Coordinates of C-alpha atoms in Angstrom, one line a residue:
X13 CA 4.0 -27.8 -11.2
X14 CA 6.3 -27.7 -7.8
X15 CA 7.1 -24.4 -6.1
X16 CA 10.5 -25.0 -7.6
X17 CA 9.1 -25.1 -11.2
X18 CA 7.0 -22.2 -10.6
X19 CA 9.9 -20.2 -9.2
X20 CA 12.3 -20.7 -12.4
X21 CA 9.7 -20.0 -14.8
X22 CA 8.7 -16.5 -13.0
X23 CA 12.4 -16.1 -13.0
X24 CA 12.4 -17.1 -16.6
X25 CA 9.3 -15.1 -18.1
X26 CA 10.5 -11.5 -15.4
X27 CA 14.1 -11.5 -17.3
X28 CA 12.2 -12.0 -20.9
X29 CA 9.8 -9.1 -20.2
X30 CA 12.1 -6.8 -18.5
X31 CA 9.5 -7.0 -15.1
X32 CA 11.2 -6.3 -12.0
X33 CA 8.9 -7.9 -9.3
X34 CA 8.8 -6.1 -5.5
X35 CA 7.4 -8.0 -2.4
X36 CA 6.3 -6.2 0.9
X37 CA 8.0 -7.9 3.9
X38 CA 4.6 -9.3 4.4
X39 CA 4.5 -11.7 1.7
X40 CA 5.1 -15.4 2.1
X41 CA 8.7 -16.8 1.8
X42 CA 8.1 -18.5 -1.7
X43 CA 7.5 -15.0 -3.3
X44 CA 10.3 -13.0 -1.8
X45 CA 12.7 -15.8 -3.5
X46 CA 11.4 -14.8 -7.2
X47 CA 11.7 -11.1 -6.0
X48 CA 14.2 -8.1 -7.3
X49 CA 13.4 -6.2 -4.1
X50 CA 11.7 -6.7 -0.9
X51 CA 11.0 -4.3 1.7
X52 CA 8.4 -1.9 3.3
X53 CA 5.6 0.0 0.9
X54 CA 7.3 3.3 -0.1
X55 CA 11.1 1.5 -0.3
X56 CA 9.6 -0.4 -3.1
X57 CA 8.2 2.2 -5.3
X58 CA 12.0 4.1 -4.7
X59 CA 13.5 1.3 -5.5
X60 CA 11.0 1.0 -8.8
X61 CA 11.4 4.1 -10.1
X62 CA 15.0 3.7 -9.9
X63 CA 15.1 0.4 -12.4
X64 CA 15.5 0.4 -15.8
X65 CA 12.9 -2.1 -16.0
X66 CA 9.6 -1.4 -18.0
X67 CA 7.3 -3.2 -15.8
X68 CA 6.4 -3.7 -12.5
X69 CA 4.9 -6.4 -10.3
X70 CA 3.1 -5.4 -7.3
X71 CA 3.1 -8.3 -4.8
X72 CA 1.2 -6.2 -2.2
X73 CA -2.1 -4.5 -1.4
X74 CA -3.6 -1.7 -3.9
X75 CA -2.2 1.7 -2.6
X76 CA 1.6 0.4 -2.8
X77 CA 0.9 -0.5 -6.3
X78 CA -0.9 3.1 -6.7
X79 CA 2.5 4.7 -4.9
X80 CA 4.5 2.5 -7.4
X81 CA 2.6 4.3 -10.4
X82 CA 3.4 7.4 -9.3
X83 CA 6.4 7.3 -8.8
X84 CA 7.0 5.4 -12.5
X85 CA 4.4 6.9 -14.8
X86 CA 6.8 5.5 -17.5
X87 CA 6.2 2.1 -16.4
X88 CA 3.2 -0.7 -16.5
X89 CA 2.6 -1.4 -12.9
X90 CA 0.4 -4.5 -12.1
X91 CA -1.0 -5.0 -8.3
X92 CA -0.5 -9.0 -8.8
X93 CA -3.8 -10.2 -7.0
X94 CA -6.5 -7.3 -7.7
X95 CA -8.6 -8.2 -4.5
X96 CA -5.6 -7.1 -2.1
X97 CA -6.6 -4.8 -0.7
X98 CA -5.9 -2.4 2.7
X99 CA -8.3 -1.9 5.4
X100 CA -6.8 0.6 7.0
X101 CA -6.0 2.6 3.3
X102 CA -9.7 2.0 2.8
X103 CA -11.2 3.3 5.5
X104 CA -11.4 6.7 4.8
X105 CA -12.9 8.0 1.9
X106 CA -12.5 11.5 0.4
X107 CA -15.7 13.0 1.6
X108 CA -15.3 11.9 4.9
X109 CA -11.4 13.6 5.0
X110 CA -13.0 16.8 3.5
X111 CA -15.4 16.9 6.1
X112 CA -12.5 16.3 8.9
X113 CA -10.1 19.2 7.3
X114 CA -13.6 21.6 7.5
X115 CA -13.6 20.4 11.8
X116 CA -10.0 21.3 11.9
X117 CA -9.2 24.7 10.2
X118 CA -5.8 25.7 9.7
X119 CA -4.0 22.1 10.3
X120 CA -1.7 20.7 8.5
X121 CA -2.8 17.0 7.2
X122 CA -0.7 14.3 7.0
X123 CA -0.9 11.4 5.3
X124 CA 0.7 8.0 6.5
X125 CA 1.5 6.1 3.1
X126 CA -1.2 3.3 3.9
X127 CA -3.7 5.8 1.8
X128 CA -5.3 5.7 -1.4
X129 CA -3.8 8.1 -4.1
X130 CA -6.9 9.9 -4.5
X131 CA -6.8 10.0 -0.4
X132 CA -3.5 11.8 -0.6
X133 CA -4.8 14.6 -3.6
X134 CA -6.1 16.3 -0.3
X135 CA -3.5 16.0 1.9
X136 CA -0.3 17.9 2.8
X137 CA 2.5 16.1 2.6
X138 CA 3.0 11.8 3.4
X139 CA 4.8 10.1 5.5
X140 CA 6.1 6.7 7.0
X141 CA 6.4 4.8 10.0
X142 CA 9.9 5.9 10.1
X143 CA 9.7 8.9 8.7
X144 CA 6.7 10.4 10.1
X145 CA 8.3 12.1 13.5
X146 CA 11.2 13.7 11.3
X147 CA 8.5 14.8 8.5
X148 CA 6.1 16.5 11.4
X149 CA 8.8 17.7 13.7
X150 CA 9.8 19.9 10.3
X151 CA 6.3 21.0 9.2
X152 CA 6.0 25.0 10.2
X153 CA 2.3 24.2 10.9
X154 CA 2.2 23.3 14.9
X155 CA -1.5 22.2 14.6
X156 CA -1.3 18.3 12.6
X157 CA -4.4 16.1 11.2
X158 CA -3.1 12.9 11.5
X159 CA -4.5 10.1 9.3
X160 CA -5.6 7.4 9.4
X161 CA -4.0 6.0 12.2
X162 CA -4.2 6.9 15.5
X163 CA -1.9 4.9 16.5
X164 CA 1.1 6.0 14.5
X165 CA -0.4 9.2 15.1
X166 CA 0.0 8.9 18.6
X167 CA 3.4 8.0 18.8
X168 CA 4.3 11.0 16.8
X169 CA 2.6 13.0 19.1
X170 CA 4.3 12.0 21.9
X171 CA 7.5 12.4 20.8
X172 CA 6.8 16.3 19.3
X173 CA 4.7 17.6 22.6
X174 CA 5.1 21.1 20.9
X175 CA 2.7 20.3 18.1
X176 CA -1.2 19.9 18.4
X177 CA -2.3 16.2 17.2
X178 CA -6.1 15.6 16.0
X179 CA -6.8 11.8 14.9
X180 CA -9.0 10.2 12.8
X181 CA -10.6 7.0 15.0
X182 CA -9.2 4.3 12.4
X183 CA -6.2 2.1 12.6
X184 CA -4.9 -1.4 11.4
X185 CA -7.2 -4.1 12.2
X186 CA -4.3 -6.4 12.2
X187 CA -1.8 -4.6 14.5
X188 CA -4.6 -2.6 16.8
X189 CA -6.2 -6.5 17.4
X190 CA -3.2 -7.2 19.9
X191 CA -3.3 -6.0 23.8
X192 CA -1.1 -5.8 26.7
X193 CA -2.0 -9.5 27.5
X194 CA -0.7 -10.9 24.4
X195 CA 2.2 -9.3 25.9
X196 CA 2.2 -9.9 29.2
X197 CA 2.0 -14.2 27.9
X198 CA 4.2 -13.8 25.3
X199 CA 7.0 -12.7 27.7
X200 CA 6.0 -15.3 30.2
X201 CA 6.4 -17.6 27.7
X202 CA 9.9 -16.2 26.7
X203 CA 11.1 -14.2 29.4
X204 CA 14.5 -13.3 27.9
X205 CA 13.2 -12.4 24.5
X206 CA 13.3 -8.6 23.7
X207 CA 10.0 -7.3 22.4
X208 CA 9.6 -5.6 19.1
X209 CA 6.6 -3.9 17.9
X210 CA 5.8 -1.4 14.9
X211 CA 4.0 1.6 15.9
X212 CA 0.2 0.9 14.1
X213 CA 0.3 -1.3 17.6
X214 CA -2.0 0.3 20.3
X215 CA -0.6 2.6 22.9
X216 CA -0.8 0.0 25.7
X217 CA 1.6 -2.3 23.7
X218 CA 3.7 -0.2 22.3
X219 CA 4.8 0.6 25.5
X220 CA 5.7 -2.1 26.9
X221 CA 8.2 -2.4 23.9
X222 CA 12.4 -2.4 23.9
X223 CA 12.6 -1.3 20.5
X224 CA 9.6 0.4 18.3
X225 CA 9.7 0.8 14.7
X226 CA 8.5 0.3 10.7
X227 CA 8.7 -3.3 9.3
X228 CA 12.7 -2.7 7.7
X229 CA 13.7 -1.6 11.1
X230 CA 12.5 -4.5 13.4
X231 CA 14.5 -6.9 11.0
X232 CA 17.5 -4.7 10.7
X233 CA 17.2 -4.6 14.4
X234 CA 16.6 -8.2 15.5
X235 CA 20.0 -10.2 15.9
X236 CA 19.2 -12.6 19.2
X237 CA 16.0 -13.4 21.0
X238 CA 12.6 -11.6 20.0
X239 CA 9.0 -11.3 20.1
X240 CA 7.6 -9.8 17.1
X241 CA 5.0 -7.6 17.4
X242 CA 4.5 -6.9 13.9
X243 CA 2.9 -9.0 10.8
X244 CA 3.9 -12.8 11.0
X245 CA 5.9 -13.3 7.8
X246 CA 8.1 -11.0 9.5
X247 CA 8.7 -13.9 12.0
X248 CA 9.4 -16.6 9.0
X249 CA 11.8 -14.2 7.2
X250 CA 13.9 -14.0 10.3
X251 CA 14.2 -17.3 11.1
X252 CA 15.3 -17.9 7.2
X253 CA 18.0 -15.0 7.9
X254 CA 19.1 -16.0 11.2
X255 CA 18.8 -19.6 11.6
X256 CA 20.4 -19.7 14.8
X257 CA 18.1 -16.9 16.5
X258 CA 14.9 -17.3 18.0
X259 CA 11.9 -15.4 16.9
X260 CA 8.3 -15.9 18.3
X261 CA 5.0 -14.4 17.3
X262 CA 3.4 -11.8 19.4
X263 CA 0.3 -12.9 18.5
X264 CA -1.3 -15.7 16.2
X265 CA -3.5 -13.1 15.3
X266 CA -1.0 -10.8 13.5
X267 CA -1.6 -12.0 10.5
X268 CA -2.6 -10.0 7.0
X269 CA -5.3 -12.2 5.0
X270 CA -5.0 -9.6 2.2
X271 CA -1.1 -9.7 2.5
X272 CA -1.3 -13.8 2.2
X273 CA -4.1 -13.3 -0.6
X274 CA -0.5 -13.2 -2.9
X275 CA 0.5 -16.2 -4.1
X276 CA 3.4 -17.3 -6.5
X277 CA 0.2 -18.3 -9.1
X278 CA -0.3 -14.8 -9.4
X279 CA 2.7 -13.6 -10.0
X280 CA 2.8 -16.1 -12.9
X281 CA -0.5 -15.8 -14.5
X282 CA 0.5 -12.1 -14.3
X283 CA 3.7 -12.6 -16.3
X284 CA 1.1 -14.9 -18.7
X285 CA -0.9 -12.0 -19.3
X286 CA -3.7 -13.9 -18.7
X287 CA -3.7 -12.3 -14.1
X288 CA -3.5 -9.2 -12.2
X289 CA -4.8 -5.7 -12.8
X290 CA -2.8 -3.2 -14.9
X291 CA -3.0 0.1 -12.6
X292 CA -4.3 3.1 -14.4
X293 CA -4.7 6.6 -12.5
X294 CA -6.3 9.6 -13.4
X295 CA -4.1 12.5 -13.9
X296 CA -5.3 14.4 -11.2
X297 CA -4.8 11.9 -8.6
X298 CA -1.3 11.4 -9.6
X299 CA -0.3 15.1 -9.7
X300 CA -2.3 15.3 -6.5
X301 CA -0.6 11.8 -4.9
X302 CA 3.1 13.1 -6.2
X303 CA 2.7 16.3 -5.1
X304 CA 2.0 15.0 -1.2
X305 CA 4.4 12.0 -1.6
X306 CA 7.2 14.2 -3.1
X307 CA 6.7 17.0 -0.1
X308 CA 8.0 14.4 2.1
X309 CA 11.1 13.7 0.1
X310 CA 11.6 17.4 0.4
X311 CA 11.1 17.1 4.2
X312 CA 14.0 14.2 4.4
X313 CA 12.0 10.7 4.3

C-alpha cells in the first residue's frame, strides 16, 4: 500500500468506528494529515474530552494517552505504538517524589504535564509550558517543588522571584542535549533568523532566545525567518504552513525517537484491532491524576 492508500483507509475505518485520532506537534507530517486534532499534550486530551467520539487514538507517548483517559473515562483511549514512551515522564518514580516532598516540608508540588498519572496522585496541582508561570504565580504556597524539569522550572522561577523554587535534577534529554554553541553556529549560519526555543531548553540557550515558549506558541509565533529550538517536526510542519518562510533546525539532534516511533501503520493496525494498547487506569490514579490536572484548570491553564 502507498502513504496515500493508507491515509484514505485510516480516514475510512476512524469515520466507521467513531475514533477521533490526536497527533502531538511532534509527529511526522503523514500522521497529522489523517488527524482530527493536532497540537501540544494537554490541548489534545481538551479537545478529546470535548468530542462526541467514542474512541480515541493516541499518536503520542504514554502519559498524553494517560491525560487523555482522564479526562474521557467514557471513552476507549489507545496510545497507538505501546513502546512510546517519555524519558523525561519516566524518570521519576513515585518513591523517589515521596522521598523529595519528605526533604522539602511544606512546598507546594507541581507537576509539569510530562508525568505519569500515578506521578501526579502525589502532586498538587499540573501545569504546562505555557501555563506553568500563571499556575505558580497564583499558588498561596510561596515555597514550590518543581518537577521534573529543571529547566522549565527554572524559567518559572525566574520570572516569580517572590517564590522559593527546589528542583528535581532531571529534564528532557532531547531539549537539554543542545548548548549555547549550537546557537552561536546556528545564527552564524543564519544571521537574520530570529531564534525560538521552548523552555525544557537549558538556561544558557534559553537565553540567548527572541521569543520562548510551549510547542503551539513557537508555531503560532513563527511568520518569517527562524531557528527552531524545539523538536524537529516542528521545523517540517512550518515549512508545510508557510511555504514561503524559512525555518532551520537548531540542532540535528532535536529529535524525539519515541515521538518518530509513530507511524501511520500503527494508527491502522490500531483501527484493525489487531495494534496499540487499550489504556486502563486504576481508580485511584485517575481520581488522584484528575484531581492535580483539574486544580490547574481552576488556577486558569
Amino acid at each position: 500500500m502507498t502513504v496515500q492508500e493508507i491515509q484514505q483507509e485510516i480516514l475510512r475505518m476512524k469515520k466507521e468506528q467513531d475514533v477521533c485520532i490526536l497527533a502531538h506537534a511532534y509527529q511526522g507530517q503523514e500522521i497529522l494529515e489523517v488527524a482530527d486534532y493536532m497540537g501540544d499534550s494537554y490541548g489534545l486530551s481538551v479537545q478529546a474530552s470535548k468530542s462526541n467520539c467514542k474512541g480515541v487514538i493516541m499518536c503520542g507517548v504514554r502519559f498524553m494517552a494517560e491525560t487523555c483517559k482522564v479526562l474521557s473515562p467514557e471513552k476507549k483511549v489507545w496510545l497507538a505504538n505501546p513502546t512510546a514512551g517519555c524519558p523525561m515522564a519516566e524518570q521519576l518514580d513515585l518513591e523517589s517524589l515521596r522521598k523529595l516532598k519528605a526533604e522539602h516540608p511544606g512546598y507546594a508540588v507541581v507537576a509539569y504535564i510530562n508525568t505519569t498519572s500515578e506521578l501526579k496522585t502525589e502532586c498538587d496541582v499540573c501545569v504546562t509550558s505555557s501555563s506553568a508561570v500563571q499556575i505558580c504565580s497564583k499558588l498561596d504556597n510561596d515555597k514550590i517543588l518543581f518537577i521534573p524539569d529543571p529547566n522549565l522550572g527554572r524559567f518559572v522561577a525566574e520570572k516569580l522571584p517572590e517564590k522559593e523554587f527546589a528542583f528535581y535534577k532531571g529534564g528532557c534529554p532531547r531539549h537539554i542535549i543542545v548548548s549555547a554553541q549550537d546557537v552561536e553556529k546556528a545564527k552564524k549560519a543564519h544571521p537574520d533568523a530570529l531564534l525560538l526555543v521552548h523552555p525544557e531548553c537549558r538556561q544558557e540557550v534559553v537565553e540567548l532566545a527572541d521569543y520562548v515558549g510551549s510547542t503551539t506558541g513557537i508555531m503560532e509565533y513563527a511568520n518569517k525567518e527562524f531557528i527552531i529550538g524545539t523538536e524537529n517536526s516542528i521545523v517540517e510542519h512550518l515549512q508545510f504552513a508557510c511555504p514561503d518562510k524559512q525555518f532551520y533546525p537548531l540542532s540535528v539532534m532535536l529529535t524525539c525517537m519515541n515521538m518518530k516511533i509513530t507511524t501511520l501503520m500503527d494508527i491502522y493496525n490500531c483501527l484493525k484491532g489487531t495494534g496499540g494498547e487499550v489504556i486502563e487506569l486504576q481508580e485511584n490514579v485517575m481520581e488522584g491524576a484528575g484531581r492535580c490536572i483539574h486544580r490547574m484548570v481552576e488556577l486558569g491553564g
